[in-house]
PDB file of C-alpha atoms in Angstrom:
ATOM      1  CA  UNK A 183     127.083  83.661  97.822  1.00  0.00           C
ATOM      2  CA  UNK A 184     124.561  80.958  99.277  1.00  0.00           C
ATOM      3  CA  UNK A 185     122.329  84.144 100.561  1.00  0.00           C
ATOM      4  CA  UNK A 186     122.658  85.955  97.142  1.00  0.00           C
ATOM      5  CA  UNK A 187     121.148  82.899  95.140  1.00  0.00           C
ATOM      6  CA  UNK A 188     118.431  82.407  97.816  1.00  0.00           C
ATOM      7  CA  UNK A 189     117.609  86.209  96.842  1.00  0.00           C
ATOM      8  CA  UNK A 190     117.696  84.797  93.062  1.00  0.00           C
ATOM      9  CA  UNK A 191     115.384  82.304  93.554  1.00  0.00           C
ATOM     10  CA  UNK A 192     112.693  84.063  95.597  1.00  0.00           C
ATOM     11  CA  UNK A 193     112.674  86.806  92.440  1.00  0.00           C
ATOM     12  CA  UNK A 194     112.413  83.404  90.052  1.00  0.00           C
ATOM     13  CA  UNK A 195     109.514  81.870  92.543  1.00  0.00           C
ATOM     14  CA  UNK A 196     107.598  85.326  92.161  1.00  0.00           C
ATOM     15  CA  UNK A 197     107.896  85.530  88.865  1.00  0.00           C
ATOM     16  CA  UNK A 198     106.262  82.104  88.699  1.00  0.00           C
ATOM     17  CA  UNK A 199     103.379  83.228  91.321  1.00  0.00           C
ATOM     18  CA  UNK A 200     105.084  80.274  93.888  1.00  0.00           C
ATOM     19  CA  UNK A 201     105.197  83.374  96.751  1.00  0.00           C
ATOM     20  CA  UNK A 202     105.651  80.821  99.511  1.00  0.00           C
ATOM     21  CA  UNK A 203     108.487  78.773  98.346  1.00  0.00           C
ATOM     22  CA  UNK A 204     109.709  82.825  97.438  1.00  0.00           C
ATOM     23  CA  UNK A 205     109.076  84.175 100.694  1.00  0.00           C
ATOM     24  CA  UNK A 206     110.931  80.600 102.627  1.00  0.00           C
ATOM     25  CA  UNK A 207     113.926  81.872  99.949  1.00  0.00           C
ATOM     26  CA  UNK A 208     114.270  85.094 101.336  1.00  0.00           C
ATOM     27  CA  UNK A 209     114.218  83.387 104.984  1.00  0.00           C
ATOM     28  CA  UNK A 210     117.043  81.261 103.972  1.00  0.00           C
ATOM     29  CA  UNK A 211     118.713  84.674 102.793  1.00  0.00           C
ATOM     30  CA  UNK A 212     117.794  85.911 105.951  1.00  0.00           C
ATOM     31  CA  UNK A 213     119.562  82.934 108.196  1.00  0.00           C
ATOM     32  CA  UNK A 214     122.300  83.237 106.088  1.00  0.00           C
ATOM     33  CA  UNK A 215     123.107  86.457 106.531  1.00  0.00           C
ATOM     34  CA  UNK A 216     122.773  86.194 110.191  1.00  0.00           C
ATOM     35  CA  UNK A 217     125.781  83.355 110.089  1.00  0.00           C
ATOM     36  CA  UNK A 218     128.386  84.620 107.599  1.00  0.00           C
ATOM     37  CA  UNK A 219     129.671  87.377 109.308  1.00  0.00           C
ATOM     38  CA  UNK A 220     130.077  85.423 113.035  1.00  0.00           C
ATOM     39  CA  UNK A 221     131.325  82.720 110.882  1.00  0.00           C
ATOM     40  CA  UNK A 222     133.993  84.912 109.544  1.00  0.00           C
ATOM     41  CA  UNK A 223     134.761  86.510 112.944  1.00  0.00           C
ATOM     42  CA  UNK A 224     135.185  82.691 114.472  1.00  0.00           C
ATOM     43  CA  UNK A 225     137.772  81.573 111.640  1.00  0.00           C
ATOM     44  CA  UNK A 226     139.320  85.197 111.735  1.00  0.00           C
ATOM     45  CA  UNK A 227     138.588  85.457 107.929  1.00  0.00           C
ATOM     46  CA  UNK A 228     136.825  89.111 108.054  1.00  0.00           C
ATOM     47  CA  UNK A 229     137.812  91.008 105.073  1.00  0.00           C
ATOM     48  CA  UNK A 230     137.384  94.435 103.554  1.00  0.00           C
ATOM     49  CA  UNK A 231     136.191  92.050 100.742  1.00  0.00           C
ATOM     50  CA  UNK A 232     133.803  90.042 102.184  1.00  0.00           C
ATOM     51  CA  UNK A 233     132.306  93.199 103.612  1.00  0.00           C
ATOM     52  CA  UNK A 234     131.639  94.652 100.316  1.00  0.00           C
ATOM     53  CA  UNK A 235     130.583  91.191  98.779  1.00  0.00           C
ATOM     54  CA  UNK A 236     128.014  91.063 101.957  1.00  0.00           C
ATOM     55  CA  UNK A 237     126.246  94.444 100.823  1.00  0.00           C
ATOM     56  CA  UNK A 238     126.318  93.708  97.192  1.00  0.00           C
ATOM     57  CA  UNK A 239     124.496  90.263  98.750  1.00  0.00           C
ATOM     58  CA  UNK A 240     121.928  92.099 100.964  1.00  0.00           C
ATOM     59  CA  UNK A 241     121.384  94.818  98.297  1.00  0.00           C
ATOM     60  CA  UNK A 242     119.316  91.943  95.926  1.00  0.00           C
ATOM     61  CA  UNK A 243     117.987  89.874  98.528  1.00  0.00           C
ATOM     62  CA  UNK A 244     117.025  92.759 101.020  1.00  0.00           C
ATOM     63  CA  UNK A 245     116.774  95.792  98.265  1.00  0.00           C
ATOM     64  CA  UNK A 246     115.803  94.348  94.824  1.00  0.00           C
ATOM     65  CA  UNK A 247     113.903  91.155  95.774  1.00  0.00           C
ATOM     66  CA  UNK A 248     110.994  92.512  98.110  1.00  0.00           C
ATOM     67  CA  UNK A 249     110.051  94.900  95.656  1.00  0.00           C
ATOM     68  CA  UNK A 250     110.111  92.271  92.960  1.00  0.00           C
ATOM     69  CA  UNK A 251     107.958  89.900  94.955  1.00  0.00           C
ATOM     70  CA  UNK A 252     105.378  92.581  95.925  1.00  0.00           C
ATOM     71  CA  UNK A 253     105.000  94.046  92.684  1.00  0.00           C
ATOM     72  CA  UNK A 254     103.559  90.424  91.402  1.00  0.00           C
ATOM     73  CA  UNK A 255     101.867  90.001  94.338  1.00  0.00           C
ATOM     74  CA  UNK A 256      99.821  93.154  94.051  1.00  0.00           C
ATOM     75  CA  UNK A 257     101.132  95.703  92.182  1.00  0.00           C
ATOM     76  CA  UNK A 258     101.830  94.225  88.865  1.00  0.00           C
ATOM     77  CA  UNK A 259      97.975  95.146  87.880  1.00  0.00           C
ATOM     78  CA  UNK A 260      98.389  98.609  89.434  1.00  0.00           C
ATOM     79  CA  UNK A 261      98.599 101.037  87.063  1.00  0.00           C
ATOM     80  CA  UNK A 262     101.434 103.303  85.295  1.00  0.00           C
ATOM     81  CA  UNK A 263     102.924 104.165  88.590  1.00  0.00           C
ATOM     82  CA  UNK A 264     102.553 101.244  90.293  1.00  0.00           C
ATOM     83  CA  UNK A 265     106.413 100.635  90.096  1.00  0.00           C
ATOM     84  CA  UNK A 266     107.089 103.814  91.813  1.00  0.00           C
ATOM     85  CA  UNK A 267     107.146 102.390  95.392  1.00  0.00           C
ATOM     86  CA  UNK A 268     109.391  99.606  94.507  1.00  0.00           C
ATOM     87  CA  UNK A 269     112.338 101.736  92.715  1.00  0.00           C
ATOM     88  CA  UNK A 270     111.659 104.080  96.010  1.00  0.00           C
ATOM     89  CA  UNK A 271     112.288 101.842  98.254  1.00  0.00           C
ATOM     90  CA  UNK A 272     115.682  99.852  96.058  1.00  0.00           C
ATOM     91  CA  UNK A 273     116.914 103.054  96.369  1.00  0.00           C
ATOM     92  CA  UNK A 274     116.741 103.964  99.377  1.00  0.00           C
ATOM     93  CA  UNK A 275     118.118 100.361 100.408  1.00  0.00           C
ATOM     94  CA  UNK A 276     120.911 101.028  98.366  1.00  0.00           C
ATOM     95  CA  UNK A 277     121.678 104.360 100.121  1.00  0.00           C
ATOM     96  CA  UNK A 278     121.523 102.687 103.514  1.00  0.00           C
ATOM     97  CA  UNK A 279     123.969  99.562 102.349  1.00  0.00           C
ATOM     98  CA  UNK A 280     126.357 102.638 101.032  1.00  0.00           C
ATOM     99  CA  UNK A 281     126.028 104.531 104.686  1.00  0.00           C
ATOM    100  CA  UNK A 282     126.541 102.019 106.217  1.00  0.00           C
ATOM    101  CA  UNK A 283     130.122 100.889 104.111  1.00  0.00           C
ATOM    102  CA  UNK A 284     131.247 104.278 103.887  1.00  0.00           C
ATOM    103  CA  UNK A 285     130.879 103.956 107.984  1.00  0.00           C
ATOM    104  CA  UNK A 286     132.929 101.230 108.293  1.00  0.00           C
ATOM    105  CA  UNK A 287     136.345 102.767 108.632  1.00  0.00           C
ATOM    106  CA  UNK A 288     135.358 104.916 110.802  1.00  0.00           C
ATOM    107  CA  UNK A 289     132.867 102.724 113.190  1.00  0.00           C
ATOM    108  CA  UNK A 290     136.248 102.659 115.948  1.00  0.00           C
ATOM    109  CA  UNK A 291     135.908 106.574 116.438  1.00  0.00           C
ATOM    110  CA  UNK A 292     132.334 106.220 117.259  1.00  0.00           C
ATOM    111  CA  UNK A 293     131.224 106.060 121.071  1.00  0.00           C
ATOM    112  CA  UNK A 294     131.240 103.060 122.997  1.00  0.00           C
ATOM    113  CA  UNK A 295     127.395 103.808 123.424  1.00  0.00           C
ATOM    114  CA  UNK A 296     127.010 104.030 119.602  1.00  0.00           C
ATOM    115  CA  UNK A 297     128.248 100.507 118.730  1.00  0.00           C
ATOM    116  CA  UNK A 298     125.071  99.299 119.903  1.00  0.00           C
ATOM    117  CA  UNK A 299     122.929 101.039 117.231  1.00  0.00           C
ATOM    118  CA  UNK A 300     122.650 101.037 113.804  1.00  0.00           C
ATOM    119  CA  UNK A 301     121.515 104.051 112.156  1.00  0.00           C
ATOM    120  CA  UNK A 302     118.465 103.390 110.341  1.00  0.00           C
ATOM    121  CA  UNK A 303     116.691 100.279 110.035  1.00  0.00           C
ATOM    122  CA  UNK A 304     118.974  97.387 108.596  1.00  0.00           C
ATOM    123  CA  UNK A 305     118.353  95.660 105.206  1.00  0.00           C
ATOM    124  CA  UNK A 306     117.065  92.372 106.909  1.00  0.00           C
ATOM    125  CA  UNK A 307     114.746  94.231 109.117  1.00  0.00           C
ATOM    126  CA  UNK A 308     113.291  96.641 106.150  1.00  0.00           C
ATOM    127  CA  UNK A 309     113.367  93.699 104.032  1.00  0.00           C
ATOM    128  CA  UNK A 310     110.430  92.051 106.384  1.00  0.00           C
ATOM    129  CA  UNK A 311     108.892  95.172 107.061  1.00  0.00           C
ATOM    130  CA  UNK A 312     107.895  95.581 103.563  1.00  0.00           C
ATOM    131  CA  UNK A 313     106.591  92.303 103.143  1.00  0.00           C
ATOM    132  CA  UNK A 314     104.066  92.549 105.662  1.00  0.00           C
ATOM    133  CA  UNK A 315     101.441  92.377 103.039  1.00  0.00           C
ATOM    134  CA  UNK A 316     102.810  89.309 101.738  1.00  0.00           C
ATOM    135  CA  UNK A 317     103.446  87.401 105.572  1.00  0.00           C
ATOM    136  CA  UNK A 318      99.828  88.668 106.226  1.00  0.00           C
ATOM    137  CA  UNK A 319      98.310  87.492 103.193  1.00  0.00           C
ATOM    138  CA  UNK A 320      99.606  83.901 102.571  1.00  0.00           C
ATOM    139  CA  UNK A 321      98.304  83.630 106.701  1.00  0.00           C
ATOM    140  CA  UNK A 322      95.114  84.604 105.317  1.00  0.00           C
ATOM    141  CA  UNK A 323      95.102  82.433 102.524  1.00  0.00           C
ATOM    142  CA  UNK A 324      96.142  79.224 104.678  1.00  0.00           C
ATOM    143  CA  UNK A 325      92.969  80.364 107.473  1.00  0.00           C
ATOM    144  CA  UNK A 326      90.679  80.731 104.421  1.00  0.00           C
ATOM    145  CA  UNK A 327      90.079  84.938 105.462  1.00  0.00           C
ATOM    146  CA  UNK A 328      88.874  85.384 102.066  1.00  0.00           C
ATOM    147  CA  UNK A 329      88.353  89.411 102.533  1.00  0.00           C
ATOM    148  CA  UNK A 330      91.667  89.848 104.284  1.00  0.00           C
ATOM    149  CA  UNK A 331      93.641  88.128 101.161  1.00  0.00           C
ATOM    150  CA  UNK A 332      92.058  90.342  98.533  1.00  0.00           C
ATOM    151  CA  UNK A 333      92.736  93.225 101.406  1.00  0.00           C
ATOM    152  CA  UNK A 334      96.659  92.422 101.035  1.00  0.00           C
ATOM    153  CA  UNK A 335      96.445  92.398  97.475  1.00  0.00           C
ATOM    154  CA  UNK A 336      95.255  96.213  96.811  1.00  0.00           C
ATOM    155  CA  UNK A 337      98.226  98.014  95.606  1.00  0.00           C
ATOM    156  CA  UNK A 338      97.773 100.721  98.274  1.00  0.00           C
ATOM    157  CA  UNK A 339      99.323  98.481 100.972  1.00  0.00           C
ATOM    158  CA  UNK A 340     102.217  97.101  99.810  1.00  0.00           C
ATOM    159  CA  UNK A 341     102.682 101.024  98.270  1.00  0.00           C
ATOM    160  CA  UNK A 342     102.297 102.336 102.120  1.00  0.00           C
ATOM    161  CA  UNK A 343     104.456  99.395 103.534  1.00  0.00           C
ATOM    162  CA  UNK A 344     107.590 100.059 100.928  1.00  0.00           C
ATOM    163  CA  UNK A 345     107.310 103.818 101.130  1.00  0.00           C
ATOM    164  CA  UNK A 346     107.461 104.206 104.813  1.00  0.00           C
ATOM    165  CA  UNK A 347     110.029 101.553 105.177  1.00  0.00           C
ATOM    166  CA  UNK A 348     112.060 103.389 102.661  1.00  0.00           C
ATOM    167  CA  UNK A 349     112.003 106.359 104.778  1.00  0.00           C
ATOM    168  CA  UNK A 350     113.284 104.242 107.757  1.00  0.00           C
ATOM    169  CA  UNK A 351     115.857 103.125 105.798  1.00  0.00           C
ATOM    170  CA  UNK A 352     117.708 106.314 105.301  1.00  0.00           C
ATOM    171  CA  UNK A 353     116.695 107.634 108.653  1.00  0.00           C
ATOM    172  CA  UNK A 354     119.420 108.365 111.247  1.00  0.00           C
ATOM    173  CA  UNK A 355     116.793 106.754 113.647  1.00  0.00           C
ATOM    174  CA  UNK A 356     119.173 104.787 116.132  1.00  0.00           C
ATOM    175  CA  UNK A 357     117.949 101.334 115.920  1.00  0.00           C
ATOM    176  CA  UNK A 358     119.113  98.527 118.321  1.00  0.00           C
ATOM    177  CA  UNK A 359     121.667  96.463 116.421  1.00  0.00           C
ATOM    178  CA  UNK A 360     121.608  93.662 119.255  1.00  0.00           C
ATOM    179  CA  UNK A 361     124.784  92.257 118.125  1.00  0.00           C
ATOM    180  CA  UNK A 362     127.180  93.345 121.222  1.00  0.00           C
ATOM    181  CA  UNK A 363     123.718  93.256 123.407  1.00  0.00           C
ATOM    182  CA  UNK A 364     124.106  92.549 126.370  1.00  0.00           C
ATOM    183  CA  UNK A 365     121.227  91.218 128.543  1.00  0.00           C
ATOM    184  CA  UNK A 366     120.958  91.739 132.271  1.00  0.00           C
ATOM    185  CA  UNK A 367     121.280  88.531 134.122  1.00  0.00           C
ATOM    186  CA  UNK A 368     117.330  88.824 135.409  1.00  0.00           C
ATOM    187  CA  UNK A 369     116.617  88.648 131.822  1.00  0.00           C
ATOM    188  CA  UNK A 370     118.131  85.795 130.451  1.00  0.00           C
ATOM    189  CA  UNK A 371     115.855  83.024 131.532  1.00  0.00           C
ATOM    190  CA  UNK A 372     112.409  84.948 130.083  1.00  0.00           C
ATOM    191  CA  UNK A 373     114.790  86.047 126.862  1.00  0.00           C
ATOM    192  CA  UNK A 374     115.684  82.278 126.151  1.00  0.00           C
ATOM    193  CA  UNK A 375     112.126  81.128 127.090  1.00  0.00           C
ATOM    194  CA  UNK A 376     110.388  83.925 124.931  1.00  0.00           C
ATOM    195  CA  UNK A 377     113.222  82.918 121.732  1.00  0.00           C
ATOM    196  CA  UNK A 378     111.710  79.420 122.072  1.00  0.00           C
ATOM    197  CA  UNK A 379     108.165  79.571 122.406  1.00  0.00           C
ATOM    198  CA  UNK A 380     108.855  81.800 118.988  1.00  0.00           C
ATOM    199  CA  UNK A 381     110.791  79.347 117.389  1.00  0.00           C
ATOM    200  CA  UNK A 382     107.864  77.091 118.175  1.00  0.00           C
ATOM    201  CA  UNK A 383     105.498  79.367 116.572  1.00  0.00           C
ATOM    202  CA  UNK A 384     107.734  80.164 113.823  1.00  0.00           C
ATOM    203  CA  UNK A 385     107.838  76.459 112.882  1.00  0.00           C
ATOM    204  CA  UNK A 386     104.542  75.760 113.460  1.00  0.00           C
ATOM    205  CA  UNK A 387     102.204  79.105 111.822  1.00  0.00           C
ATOM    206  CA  UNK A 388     105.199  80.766 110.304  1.00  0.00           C
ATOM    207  CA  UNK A 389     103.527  83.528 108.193  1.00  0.00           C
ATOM    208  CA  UNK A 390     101.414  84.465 111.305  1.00  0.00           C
ATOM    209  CA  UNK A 391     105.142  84.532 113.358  1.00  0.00           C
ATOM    210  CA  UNK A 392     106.339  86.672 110.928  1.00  0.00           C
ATOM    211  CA  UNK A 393     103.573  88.942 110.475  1.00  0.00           C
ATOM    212  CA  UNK A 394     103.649  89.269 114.224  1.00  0.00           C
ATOM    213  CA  UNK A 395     107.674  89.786 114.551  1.00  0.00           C
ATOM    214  CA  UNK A 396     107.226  92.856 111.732  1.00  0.00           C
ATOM    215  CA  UNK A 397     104.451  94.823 114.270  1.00  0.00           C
ATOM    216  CA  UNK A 398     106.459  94.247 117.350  1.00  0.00           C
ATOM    217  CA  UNK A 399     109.335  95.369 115.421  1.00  0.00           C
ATOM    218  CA  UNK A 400     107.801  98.887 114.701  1.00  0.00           C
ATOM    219  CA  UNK A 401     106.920  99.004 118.361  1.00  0.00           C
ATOM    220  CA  UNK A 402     110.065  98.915 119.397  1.00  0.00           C
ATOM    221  CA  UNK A 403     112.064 101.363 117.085  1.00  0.00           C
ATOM    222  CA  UNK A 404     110.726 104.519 119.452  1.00  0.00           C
ATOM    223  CA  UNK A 405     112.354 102.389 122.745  1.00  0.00           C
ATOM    224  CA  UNK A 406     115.506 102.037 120.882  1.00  0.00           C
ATOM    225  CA  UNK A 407     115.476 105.733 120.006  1.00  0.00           C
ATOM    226  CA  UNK A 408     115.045 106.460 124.293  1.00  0.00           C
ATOM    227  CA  UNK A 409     117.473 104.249 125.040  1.00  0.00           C
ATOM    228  CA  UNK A 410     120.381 105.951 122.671  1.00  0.00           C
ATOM    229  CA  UNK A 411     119.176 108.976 124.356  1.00  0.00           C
ATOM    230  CA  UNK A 412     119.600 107.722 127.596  1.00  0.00           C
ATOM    231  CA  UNK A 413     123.279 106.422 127.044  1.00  0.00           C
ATOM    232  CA  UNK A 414     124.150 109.374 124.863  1.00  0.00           C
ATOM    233  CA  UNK A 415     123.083 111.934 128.097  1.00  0.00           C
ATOM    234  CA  UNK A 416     124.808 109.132 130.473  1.00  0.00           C
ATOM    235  CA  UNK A 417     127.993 109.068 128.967  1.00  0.00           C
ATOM    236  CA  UNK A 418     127.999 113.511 128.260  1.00  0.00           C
ATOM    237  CA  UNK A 419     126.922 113.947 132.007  1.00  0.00           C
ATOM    238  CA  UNK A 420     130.652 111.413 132.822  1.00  0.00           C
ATOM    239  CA  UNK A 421     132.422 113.190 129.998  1.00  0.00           C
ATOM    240  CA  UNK A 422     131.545 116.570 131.682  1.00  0.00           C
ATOM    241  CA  UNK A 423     132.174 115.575 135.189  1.00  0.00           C
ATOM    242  CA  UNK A 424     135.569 113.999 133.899  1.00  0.00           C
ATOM    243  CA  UNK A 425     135.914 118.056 132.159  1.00  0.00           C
ATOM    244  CA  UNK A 426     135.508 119.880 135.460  1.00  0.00           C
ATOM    245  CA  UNK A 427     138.204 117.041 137.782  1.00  0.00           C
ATOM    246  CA  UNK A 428     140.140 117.912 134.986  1.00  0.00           C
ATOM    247  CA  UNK A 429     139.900 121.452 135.171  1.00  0.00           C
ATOM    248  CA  UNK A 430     139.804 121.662 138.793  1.00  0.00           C
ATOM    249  CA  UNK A 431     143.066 123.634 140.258  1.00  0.00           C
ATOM    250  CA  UNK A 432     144.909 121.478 142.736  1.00  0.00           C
ATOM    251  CA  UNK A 433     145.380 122.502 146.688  1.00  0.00           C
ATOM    252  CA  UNK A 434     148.298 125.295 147.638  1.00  0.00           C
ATOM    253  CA  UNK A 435     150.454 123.864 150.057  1.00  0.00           C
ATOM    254  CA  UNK A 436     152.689 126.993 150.327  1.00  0.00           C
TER     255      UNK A 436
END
């Protein structure tokens, strides 16, 4: 409920041109949404109910309130289609959030492998990935890069940057979920080091950190595509070797 009226007040911000104090909202959103479902799992309060209230949540924070904020940040002034992008990509948002319930039932019957995946980018992630334009513009309004403001503000951009995220969102590109993650012990020290020189950065330049986070993101979406691969052909090569013991006539001893 706390994440749904941060997604309210971003869309009220927007409305009144404050797009920092609405882009901080939709952090808060963010955070939030990050918490509530470990939070449930801890106090062993997971319900089919709070599931459903969680989507209906992400759907306006992640789905209806990026689109709002873009469209007065550059859109608005666009012309007679302008709007297009934006009811493109609330719909596709809302396709993904209904995937991905109508999933849930039957998420045990999916391989081991599989649990590490989502498929298609999740709302959070799409969320930021179409407001690149606005992460990149308020860092070039706070460095004073006059030309690359106005350059965030053409309507083509935010148009290419909610269309193609759109498409990600319906995908069935396998797309690391990183919630049962588990990093190799070799890794752990640079992992922890690397998640706190960005929480430096985030704190200190955090439309830059954001920015930044949304083109690594992109980077990594064909890696998490091999690596499904390689776990899906890893775990058919043991199914098939477990097929052939199976089938394998024991020894005569007559």
């Amino acid at each position: 409920m706390l994440g749904l009226c941060g997604g309210l007040m971003g869309m009220r911000f927007a409305v009144d041109g404050r797009f920092q104090a609405a882009a901080v909202a939709l952090l808060i959103s963010a955070f939030i949404d990050g918490l509530d479902g470990r939070i449930a799992r801890l106090l062993r309060g997971s319900t089919r109910f709070g599931a459903e209230f969680d989507s209906l949540s992400d759907f306006l924070c992640f789905g209806v309130a990026p689109s709002f904020l873009l469209y007065f940040w550059a859109l608005k002034d666009g012309g007679r289609y302008a709007f297009l992008p934006c009811i493109m990509f609330t719909v596709c948002m809302a396709l993904r959030l209904a995937r991905f319930n109508a999933n849930l039932d039957g998420e045990h019957h999916q391989p081991k492998y599989a649990s590490n995946f989502f498929t298609g980018v999740p709302a959070p992630a799409g969320a930021g990935l179409a407001l690149f334009p606005l992460f990149l513009g308020l860092e070039a309004q706070k460095l004073g890069i006059d030309w690359l403001y106005r350059l965030t503000r053409l309507p083509w951009i935010p148009t290419l940057t909610l269309a193609s995220t759109g498409l990600l969102l319906v995908s069935t590109l396998p797309v690391w979920s990183f919630k049962n993650f588990k990093v190799p012990a070799q890794y752990v020290l640079p992992l922890m080091l690397g998640t706190g020189l960005y929480a430096v950065v985030l704190v200190a330049d955090p439309w830059a950190a954001l920015a930044a986070a949304g083109v690594i993101y992109v980077f990594l979406l064909p890696l998490s595509r091999l690596s499904f691969l390689r776990l899906k052909k890893a775990a058919e090569d043991l199914q098939t070797d477990e097929d052939d013991i199976e089938e394998t006539p024991a020894p005569s001893h007559g």
